[in-house]
Each structure stands twice: as C-alpha cells, then as structure tokens.
Coordinates of C-alpha atoms in Angstrom, one line a residue:
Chain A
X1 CA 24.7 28.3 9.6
X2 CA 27.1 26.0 7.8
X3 CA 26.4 22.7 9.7
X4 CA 23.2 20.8 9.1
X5 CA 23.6 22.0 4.9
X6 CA 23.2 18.3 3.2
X7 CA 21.5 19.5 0.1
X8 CA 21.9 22.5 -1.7
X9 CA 18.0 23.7 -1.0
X10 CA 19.1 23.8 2.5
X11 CA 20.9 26.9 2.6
X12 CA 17.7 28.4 0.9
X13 CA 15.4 26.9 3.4
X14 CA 17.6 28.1 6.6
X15 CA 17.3 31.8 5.3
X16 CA 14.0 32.1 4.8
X17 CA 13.0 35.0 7.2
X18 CA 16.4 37.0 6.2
X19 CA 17.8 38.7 3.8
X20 CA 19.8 37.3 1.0
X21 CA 21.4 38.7 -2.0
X22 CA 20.7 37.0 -5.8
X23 CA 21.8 37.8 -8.4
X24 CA 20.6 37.5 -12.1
X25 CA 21.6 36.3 -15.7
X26 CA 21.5 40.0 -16.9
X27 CA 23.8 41.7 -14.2
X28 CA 21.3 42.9 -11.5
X29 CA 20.9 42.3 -8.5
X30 CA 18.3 42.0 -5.8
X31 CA 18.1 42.0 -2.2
X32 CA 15.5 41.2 0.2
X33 CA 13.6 38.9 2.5
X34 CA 13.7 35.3 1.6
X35 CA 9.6 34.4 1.5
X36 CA 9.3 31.5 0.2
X37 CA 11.3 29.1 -2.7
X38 CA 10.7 25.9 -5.1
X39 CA 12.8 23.5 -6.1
X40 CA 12.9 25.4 -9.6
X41 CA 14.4 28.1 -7.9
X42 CA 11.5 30.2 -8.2
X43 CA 11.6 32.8 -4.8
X44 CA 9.6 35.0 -3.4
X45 CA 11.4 38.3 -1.6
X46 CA 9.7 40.8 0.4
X47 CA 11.1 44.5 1.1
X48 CA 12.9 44.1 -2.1
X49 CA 15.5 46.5 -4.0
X50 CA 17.4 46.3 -7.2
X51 CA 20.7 46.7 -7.6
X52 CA 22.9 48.0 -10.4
X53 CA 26.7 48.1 -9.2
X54 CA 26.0 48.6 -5.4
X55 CA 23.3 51.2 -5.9
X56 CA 19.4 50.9 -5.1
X57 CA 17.7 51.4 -8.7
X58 CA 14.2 50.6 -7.7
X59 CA 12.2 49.0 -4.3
X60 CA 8.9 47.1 -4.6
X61 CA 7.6 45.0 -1.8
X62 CA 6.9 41.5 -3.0
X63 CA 8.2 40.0 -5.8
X64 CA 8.3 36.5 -7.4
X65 CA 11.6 35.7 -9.3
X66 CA 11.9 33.2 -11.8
X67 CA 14.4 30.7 -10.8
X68 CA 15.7 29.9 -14.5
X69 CA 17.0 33.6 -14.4
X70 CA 19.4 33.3 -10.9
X71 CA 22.8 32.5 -11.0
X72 CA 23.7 32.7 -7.3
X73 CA 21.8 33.1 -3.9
X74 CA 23.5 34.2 -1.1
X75 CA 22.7 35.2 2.7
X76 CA 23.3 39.1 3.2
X77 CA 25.0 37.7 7.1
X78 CA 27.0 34.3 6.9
Chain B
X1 CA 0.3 40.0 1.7
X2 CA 3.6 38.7 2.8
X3 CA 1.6 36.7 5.4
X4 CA 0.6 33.2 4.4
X5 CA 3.3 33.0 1.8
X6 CA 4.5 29.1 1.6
X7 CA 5.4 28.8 -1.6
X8 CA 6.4 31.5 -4.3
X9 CA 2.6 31.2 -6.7
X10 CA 1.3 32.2 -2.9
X11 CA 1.9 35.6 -4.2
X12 CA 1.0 34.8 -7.5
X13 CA -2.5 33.5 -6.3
X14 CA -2.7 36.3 -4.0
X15 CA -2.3 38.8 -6.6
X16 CA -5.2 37.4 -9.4
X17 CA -7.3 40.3 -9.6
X18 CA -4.6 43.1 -9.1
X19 CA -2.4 44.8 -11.2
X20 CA 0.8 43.8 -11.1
X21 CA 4.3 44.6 -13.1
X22 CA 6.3 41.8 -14.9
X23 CA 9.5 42.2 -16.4
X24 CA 10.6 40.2 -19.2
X25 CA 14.3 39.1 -20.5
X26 CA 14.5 41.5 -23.4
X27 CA 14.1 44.7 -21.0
X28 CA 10.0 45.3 -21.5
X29 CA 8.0 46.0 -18.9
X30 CA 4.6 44.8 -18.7
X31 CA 1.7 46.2 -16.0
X32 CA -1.1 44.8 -15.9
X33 CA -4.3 43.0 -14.4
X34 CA -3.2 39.3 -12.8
X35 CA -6.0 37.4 -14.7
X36 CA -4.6 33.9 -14.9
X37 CA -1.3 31.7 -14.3
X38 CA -0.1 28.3 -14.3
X39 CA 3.2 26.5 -13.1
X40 CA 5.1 27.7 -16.0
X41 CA 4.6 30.8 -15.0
X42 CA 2.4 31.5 -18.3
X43 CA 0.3 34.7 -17.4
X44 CA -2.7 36.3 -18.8
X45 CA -3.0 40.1 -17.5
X46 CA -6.0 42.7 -18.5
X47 CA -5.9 45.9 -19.5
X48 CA -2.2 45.6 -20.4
X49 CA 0.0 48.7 -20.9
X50 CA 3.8 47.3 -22.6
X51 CA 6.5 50.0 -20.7
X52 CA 10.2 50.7 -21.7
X53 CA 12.3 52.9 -19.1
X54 CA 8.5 54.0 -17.4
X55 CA 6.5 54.9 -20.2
X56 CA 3.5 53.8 -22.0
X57 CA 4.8 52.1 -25.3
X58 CA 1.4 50.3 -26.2
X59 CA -1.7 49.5 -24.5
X60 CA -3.4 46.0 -24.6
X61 CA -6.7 44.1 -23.3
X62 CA -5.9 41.1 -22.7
X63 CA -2.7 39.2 -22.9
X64 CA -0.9 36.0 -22.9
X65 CA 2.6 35.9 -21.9
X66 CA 5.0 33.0 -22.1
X67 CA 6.0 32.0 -18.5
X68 CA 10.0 31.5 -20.2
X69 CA 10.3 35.0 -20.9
X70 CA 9.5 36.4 -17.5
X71 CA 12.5 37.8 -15.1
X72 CA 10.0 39.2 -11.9
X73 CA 6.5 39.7 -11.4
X74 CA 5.5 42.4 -8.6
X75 CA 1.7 43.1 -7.4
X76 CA 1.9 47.3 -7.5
X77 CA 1.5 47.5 -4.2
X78 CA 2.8 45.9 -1.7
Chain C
X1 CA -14.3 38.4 -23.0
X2 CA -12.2 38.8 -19.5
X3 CA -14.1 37.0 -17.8
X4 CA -14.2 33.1 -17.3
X5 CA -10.3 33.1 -18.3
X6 CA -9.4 31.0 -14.9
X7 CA -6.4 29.3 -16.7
X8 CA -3.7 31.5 -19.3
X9 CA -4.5 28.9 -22.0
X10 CA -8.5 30.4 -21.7
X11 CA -7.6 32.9 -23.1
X12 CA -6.3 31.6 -26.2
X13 CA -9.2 29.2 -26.3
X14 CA -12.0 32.1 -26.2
X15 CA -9.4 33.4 -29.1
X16 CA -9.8 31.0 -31.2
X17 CA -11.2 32.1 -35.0
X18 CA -10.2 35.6 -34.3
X19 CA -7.3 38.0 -34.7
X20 CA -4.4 38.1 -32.8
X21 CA -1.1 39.5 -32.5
X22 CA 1.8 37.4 -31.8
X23 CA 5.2 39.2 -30.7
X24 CA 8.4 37.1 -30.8
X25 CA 11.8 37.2 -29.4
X26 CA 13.1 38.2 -32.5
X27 CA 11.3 41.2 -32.4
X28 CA 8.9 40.3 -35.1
X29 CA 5.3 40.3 -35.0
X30 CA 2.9 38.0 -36.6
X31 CA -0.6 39.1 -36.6
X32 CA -3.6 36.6 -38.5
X33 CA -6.3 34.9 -37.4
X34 CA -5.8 31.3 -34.5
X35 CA -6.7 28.7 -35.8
X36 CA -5.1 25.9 -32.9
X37 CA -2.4 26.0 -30.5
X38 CA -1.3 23.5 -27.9
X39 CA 0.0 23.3 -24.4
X40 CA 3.8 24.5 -25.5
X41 CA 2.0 27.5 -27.4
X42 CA 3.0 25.6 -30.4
X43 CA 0.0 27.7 -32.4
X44 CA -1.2 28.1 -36.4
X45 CA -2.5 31.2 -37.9
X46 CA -4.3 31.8 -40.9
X47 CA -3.9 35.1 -43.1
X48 CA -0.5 35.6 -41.4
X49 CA 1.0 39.1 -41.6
X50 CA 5.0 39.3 -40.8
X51 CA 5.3 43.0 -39.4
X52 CA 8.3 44.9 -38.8
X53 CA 7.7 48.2 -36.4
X54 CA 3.9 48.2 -37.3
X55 CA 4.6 47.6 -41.0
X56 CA 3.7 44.7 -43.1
X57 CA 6.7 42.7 -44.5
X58 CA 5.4 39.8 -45.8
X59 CA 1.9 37.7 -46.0
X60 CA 1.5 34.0 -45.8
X61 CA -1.4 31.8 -45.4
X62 CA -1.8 29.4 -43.0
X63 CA 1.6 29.6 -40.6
X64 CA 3.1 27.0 -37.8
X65 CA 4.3 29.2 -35.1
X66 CA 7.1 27.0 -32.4
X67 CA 5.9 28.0 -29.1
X68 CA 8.9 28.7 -27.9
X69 CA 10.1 31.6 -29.9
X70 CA 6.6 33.2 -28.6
X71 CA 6.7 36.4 -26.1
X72 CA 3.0 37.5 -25.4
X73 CA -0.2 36.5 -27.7
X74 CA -2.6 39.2 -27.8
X75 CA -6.4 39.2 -29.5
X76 CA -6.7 42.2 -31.9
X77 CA -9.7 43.5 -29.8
X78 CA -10.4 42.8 -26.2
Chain D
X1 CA -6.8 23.3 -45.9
X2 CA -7.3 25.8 -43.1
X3 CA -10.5 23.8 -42.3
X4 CA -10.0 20.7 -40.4
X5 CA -6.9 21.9 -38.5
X6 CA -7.9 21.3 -34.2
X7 CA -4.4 21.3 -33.1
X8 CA -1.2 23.1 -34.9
X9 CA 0.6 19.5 -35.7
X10 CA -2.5 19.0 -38.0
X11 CA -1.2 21.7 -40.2
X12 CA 2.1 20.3 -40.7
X13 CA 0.4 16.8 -41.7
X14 CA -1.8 18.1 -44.1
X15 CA 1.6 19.5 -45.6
X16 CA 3.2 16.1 -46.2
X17 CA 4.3 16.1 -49.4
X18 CA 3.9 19.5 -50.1
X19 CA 6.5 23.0 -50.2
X20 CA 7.1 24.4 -47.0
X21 CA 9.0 27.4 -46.2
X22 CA 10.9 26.8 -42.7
X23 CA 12.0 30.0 -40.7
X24 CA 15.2 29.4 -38.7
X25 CA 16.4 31.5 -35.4
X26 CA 19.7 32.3 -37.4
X27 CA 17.7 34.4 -40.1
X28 CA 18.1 31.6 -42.7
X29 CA 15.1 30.4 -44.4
X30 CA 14.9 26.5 -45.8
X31 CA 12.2 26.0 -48.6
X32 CA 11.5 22.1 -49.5
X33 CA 9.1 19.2 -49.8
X34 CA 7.7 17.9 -46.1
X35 CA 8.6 14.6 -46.0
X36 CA 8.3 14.4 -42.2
X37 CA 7.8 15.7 -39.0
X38 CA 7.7 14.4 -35.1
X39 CA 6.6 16.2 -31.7
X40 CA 9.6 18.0 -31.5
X41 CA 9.3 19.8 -34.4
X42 CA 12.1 17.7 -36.0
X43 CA 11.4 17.9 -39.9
X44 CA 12.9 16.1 -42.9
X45 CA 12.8 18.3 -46.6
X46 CA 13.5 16.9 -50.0
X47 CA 15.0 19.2 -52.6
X48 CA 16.0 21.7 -50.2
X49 CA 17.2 25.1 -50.4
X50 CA 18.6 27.4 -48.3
X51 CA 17.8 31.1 -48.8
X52 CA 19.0 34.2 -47.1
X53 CA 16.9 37.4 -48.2
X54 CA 15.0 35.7 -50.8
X55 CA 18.2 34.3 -52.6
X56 CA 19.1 30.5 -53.3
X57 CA 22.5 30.2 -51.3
X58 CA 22.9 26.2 -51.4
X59 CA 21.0 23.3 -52.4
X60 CA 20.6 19.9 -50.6
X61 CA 18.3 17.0 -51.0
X62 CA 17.2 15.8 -48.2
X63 CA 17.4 17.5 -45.1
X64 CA 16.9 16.7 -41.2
X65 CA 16.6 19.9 -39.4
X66 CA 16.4 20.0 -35.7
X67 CA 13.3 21.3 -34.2
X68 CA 14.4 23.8 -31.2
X69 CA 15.9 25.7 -34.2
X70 CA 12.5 26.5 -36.1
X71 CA 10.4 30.1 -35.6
X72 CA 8.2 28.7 -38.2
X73 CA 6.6 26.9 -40.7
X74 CA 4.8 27.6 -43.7
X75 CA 2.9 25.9 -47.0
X76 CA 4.2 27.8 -49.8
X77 CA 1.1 28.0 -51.6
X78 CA -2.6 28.5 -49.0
Chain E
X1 CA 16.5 7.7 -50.7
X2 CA 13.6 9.9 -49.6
X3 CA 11.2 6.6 -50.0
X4 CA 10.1 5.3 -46.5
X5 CA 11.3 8.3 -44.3
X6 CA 7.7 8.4 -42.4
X7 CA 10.0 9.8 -39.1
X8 CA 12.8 12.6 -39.1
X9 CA 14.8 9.9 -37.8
X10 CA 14.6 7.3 -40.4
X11 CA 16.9 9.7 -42.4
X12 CA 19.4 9.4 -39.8
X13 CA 18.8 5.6 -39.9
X14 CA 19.3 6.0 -43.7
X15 CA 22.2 8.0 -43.6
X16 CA 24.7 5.4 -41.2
X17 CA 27.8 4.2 -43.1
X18 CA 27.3 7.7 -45.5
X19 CA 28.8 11.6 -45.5
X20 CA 26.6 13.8 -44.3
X21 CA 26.7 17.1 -43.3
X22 CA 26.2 18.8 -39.9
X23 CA 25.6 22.6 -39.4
X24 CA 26.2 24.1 -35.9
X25 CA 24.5 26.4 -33.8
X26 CA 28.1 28.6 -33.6
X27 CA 28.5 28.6 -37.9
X28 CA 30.5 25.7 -37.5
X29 CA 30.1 22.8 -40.1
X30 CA 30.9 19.0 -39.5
X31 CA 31.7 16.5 -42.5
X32 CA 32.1 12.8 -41.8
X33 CA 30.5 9.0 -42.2
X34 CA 27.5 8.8 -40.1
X35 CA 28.0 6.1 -37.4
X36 CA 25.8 6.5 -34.7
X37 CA 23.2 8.6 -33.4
X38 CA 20.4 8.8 -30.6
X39 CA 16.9 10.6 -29.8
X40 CA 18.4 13.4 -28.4
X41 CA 20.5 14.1 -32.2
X42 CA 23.7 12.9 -30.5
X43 CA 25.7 12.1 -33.1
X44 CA 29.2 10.2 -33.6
X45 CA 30.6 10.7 -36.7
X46 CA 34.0 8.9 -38.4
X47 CA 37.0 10.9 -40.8
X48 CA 35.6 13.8 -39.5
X49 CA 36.3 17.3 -40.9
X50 CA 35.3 20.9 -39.2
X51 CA 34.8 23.1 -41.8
X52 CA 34.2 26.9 -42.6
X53 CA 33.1 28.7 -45.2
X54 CA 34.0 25.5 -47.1
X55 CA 37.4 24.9 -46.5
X56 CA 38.7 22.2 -44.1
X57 CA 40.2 23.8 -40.6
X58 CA 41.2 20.8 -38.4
X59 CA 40.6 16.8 -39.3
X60 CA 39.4 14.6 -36.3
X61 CA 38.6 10.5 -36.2
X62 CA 36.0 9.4 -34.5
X63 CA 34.0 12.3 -32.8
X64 CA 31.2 12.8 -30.5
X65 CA 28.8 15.9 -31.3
X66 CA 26.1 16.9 -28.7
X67 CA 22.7 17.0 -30.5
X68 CA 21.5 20.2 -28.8
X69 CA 24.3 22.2 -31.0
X70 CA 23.1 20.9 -34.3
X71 CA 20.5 22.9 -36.6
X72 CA 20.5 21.0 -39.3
X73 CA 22.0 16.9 -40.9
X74 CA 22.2 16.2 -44.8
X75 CA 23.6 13.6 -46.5
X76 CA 26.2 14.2 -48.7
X77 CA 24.5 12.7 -51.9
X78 CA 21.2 12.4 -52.2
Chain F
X1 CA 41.5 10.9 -5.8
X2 CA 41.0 10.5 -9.0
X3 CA 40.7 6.2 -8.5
X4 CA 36.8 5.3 -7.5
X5 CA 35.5 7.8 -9.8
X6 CA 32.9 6.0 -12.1
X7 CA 30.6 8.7 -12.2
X8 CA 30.9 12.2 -12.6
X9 CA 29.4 13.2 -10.0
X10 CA 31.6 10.8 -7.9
X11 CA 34.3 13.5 -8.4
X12 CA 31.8 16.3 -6.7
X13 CA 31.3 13.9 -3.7
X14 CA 34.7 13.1 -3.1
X15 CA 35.5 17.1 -3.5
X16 CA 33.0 17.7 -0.4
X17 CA 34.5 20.0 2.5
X18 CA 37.1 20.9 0.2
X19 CA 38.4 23.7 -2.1
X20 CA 37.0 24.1 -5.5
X21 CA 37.2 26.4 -8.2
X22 CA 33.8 26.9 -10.4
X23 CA 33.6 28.3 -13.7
X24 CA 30.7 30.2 -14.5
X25 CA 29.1 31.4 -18.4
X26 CA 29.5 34.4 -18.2
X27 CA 33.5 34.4 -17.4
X28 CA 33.1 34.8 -13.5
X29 CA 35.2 32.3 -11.2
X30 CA 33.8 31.4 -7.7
X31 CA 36.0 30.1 -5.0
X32 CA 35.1 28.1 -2.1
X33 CA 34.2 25.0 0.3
X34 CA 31.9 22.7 -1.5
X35 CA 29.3 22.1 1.2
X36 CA 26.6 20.4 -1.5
X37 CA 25.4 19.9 -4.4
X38 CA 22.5 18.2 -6.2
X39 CA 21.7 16.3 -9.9
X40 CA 21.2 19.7 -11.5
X41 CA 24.7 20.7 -10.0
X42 CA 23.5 23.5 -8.0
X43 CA 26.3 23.4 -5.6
X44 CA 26.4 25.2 -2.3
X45 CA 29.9 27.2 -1.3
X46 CA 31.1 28.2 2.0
X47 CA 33.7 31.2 2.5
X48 CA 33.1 31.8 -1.2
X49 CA 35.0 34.4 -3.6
X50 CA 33.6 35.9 -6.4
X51 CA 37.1 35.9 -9.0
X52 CA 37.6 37.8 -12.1
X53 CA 40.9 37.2 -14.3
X54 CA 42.5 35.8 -10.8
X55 CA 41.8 38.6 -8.9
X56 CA 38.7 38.6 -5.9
X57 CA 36.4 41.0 -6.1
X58 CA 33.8 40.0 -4.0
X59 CA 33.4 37.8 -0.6
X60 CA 30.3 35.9 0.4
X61 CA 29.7 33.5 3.2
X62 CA 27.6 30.3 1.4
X63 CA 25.9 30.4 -1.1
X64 CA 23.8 28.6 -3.3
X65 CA 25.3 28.6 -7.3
X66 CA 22.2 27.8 -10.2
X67 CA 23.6 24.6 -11.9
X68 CA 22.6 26.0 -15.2
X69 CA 25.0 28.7 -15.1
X70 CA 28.0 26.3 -14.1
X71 CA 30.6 25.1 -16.7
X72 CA 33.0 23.7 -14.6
X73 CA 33.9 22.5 -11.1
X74 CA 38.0 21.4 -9.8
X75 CA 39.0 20.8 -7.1
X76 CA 41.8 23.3 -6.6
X77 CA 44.5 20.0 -5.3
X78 CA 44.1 17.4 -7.0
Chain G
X1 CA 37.9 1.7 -32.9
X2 CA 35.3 2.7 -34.4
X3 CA 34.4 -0.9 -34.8
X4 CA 31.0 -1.7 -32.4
X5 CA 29.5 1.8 -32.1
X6 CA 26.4 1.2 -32.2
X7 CA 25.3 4.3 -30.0
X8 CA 27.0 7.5 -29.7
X9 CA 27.5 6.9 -25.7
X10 CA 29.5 4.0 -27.3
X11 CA 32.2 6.2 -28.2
X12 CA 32.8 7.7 -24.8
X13 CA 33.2 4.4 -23.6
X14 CA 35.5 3.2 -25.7
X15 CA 37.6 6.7 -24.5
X16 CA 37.4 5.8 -21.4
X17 CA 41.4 6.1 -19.8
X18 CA 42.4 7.7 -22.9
X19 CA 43.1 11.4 -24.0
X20 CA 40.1 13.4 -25.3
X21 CA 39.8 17.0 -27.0
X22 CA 36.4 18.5 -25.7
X23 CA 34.9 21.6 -27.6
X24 CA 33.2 24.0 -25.3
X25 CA 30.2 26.6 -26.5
X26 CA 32.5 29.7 -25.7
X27 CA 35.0 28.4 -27.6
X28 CA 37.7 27.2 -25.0
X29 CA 39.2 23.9 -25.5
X30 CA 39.9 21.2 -22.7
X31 CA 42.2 18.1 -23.2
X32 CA 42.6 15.3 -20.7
X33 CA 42.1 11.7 -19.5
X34 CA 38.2 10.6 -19.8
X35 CA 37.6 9.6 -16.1
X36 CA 33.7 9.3 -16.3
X37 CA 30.9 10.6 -18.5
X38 CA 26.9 10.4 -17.7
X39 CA 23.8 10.6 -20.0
X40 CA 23.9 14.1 -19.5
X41 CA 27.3 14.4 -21.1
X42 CA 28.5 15.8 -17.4
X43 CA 32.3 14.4 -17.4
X44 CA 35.3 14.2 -15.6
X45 CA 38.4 14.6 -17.4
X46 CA 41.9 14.3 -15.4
X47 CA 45.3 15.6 -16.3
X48 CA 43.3 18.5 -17.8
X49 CA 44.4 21.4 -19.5
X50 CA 42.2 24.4 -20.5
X51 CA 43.2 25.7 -24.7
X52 CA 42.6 28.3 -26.4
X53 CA 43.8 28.6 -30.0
X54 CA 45.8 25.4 -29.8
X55 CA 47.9 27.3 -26.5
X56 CA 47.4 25.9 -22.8
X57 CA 46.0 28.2 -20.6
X58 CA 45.9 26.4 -17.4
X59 CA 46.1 23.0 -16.2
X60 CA 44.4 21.4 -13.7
X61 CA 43.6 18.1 -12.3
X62 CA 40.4 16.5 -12.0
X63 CA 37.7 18.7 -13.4
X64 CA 34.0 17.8 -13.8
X65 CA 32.5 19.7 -17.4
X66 CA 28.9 19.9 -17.3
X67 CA 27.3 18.3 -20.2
X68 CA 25.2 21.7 -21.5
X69 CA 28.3 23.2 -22.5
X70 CA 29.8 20.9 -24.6
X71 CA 29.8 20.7 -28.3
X72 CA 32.0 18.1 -29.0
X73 CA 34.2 15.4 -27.6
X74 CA 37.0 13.4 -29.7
X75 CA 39.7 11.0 -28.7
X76 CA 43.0 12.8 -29.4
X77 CA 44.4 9.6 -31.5
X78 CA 41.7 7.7 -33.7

C-alpha cells in the first residue's frame, strides 16, 4: 500500500473502505471505516468506537470528525 | 446512511432533520435537531438539550454553534 | 421560528432585536439583546449582561463580541 | 447610538473617539480612547490603562493591541 | 503623536526608529527601537531587551518576533 | 545535503524515502520513512514509531501526521 | 546590520549562513545555521542544537521548524 503514495491525501484516499485508527488533540482515539475525507481533514467513519487507552468507551455508527482536531491517521492493516 | 457518502457534509446533509449528538472541545455534549450547516461546520440544532458525562445540563430551542468548537457530530442512529 | 432556518446564519438573522444568550470559551455568558453580527460571528449586543453560573456580574450597554471567542448563540425563547 | 448599527464594525466606528473598555483572553482589561480600528479587530487606544479586577495596574498612551487577542469591546458610557 | 493614526497600523508606521514595548502571548515582554514590521504584526526590533516583571533577563540585537505571539505594541513615550 | 536547499521545504524533498524524526506539540516523537508531504506539512510516514522520552511505544505502518500538530522534521543522518 | 531593514523578512535574509537563536512556544530553544526561511516563517536551520535553559539537549543536523511555533528568531552576534 506504500507505492503509488505521491501526496499525503493519498494514503487517506487508498483506505477508504477500511479501517483506520485517528487519533485526536485531546487524547482519544477512534477507529472505524474510512467514508469519506476533505482536504481539511474533515472524515467521515462508519462502525465507529472510541478509545481511551486501548479500551472501547463508546460505539456510534457514523460520524463526521473535524479535521482541525486530528493529529494522526493511520490504517488499522499496513 | 453510509451509502452515498462522497464527501464528509454527505452525512451532514443526510442528517438535516434528525437529531444528532455533537461534541465540542471543552467536553460538552450537545443533542440536538440538525437544522442547518455550512462549510465551517457552523450548526444550528432544535430542541437542543447541553449534556456533561450523559445528563441533561440545560435544555435549548434553537441553537447556533460555532463550527471551531466542534470535535464530532453523530446522527443518533446509525 | 424553526422553520425557514436553511442556512446557521438564519437563525441569527430571524434573531435579530431580540434576546439571546451567548456562551464563550471562557465560560462566561453574555446575554442582551442582537443588534448585528457578521459572517465570522463577529456580533453586538445591546443591554449586555456578563453572567457567571446564572448570575449577573456585570452590565454594559451596547457590547462588541469577537466571533471567535463565541461557543453556541442561543435566542432567550424559541 | 444603538440605532444605526447594521453590522458589529458600525459600533466600533461610532466609538471613535470615545472610552472603550477592551476585554482581553488573558483576563486583563484595557480602558482608553478609540483612536482606531481595522477588520481584524486590530485597535489603537490613547491614554490607556490596564486594569486587572477593576484596579489601574499600568498606564500607557497609545496603544496598538492585536485583534485575535480581544473577547470584547465596549463604550464606557451607553 | 495620536494625530493622523486613522489605521492601527499608522502607529506602527509612527513608532519606527522609537522604543516601544511588546507584550507576549507567554507573559513575556520585549523592549527595543522599532525597525520594521508587516501586516501580519511581524516585527523586527533593534537593542532588544526580554523582560519580566520589569527587570531585564537576556539582551538581544536585532530580533525577529512573529506577529501571531504579540497581544499588545506601545511606544515607550507618548 | 544540506547544499541546494533554498527553501524549506527543499530539505523535506530531499529527506524523501528516508529516515526522519518528527516532533509533535504535545511532546510525542514519530519515527519513520517520509513517503510525502504537502504545503501544510502533513507528512505521510511509512514503518512509523510512535516515541516517548526515546523509548517506542507504539508501531504503525503509514500514516498520515496533521501538519498543524508538527513542530519539527530531521532527518535522522544528516 | 541592521542597516536596510526595511521589512522584517529583511532580517532573516541578512541571517542567512549565519548562527541564529530561535525561541519556540513551549519554551525550548534551537541554535543553528539559517539554511532557508519561507513567508510562513517554516525554516531550516543546520548545525542545530535543541536548549533548554541555556544547556544543549541534542543536536542534530538539518532540521526544518515550522513557522507556527516560533516566537522569535535572532542572529546570535548583532
């Protein structure tokens, strides 16, 4: 999944369909599906849960997150 | 709802008329009616109920929150 | 007075000449009557009350509020 | 001077010339004579003061204070 | 001095070739001769002293301060 | 590698496909490949570590690092 | 040398090649040879050591500082 990444919005857009890991500015974490993405960073996740430390907190289903409040985006299976 | 999702205000547009919960940066929870947004992310909900740690703090009508302040937005059911 | 709000800033249009309370990030709230605002929520109140935890701390007349110290705008009755 | 004010900037021109009392994010008030004012909230006082808690702490005469640090402005006497 | 300031700026403008004063963001204040600034507040400053609580903690020459970090410019004697 | 650079970002493309170390605000180090990056220097890492006072506490394949969040970027040989 | 600044960029031209004391927000301190600076303040410094409290940390080579986190920038000898 490496190859083919010119611009940093390519890693997003080769995991959409599969879940990734972001975390946020204030410590949590969420994990989910990779819907959709701008280029502020905004994402949508479905099947989502957040995490505090490695544990499930809560689970919704869709959520929007607002990119100005991510500090990392990772694929759960690189 | 997950289908048709291109962009992350999909589920946004897809949830005007629902309630929805949005969590802002200083760790207040709002539910809500989706009324309005825009591409800041500004919101206007209805019948607004303000939530710390799952309960009812104070109830609104309608309200206007500032899109900077926003960590997620989540339609209530998914 | 929910109805017809397609865009946020509607709502603080249809608010306009009324009362509203204004809660900030500092955890103050202005309440008093819009009299203007703009597109970065810049707004101006008129019979502005400064309130601490539901209790008046200070009055001033007409007040310039910076948009972006702003967390949610809500009319008095709705 | 509430009347005639269609947009918040029109408050701070009609206060040209006039006392202002400007509300900082570091809980330090500035009271002083508007001289001017741009779109980013920029402002310039004359015979300025800065208070914390109602007290005089230092005097300056004029004054440019930087506008992403205001929560608000207001005419000393309306 | 405060005659024909009709823009923030045109203190600034004023100011070049005097002392002024710069307060920080972090409590931090700057004192040295004005000798350049920019629309952003960028400023570059000459015989520069950091100060706290009014005493002199480390002299610089010529320095470079990033306008975003600045609350607040006065000249020295006005 | 440090001749050619004119612009900063000059050093990020010459870093490309190798080693860097990135600082992040709030005191965590990542650890990895630089794959890309962009004008808002979100950078994307490949075998990335997650570092804390020199130690690794996490692994992650790529992944996609907020510019906002970054303070600085070395290559780890230079 | 602080003859012909007429902007502040000026100044970080005329460092160019030459040591430099950069003041970061959280307080740490890098020194090193000005490579390259942008309009965003992004820079490169070489030869760069990371201070705190007048004590080197850690060295390292080339490193690009991302403009957002910088306070201040002063040539070492002026």
């Amino acid at each position: 999944m490496g190859n083919g990444i010119e611009r940093p919005l390519d890693l997003l857009n080769a995991s959409k369909g599969k879940e990734v890991i972001i975390q946020l500015k204030n410590d949590k974490q969420f994990v989910g599906i990779l819907k959709a993405f701008d280029i502020h960073i905004n994402v949508v996740l479905d099947n989502t849960k957040e995490m505090i430390n490695g544990e499930v907190k809560k689970s919704f289903g869709l959520t929007f997150l607002r990119g100005d409040t991510i500090i990392f985006i990772s694929p759960s299976s690189t």
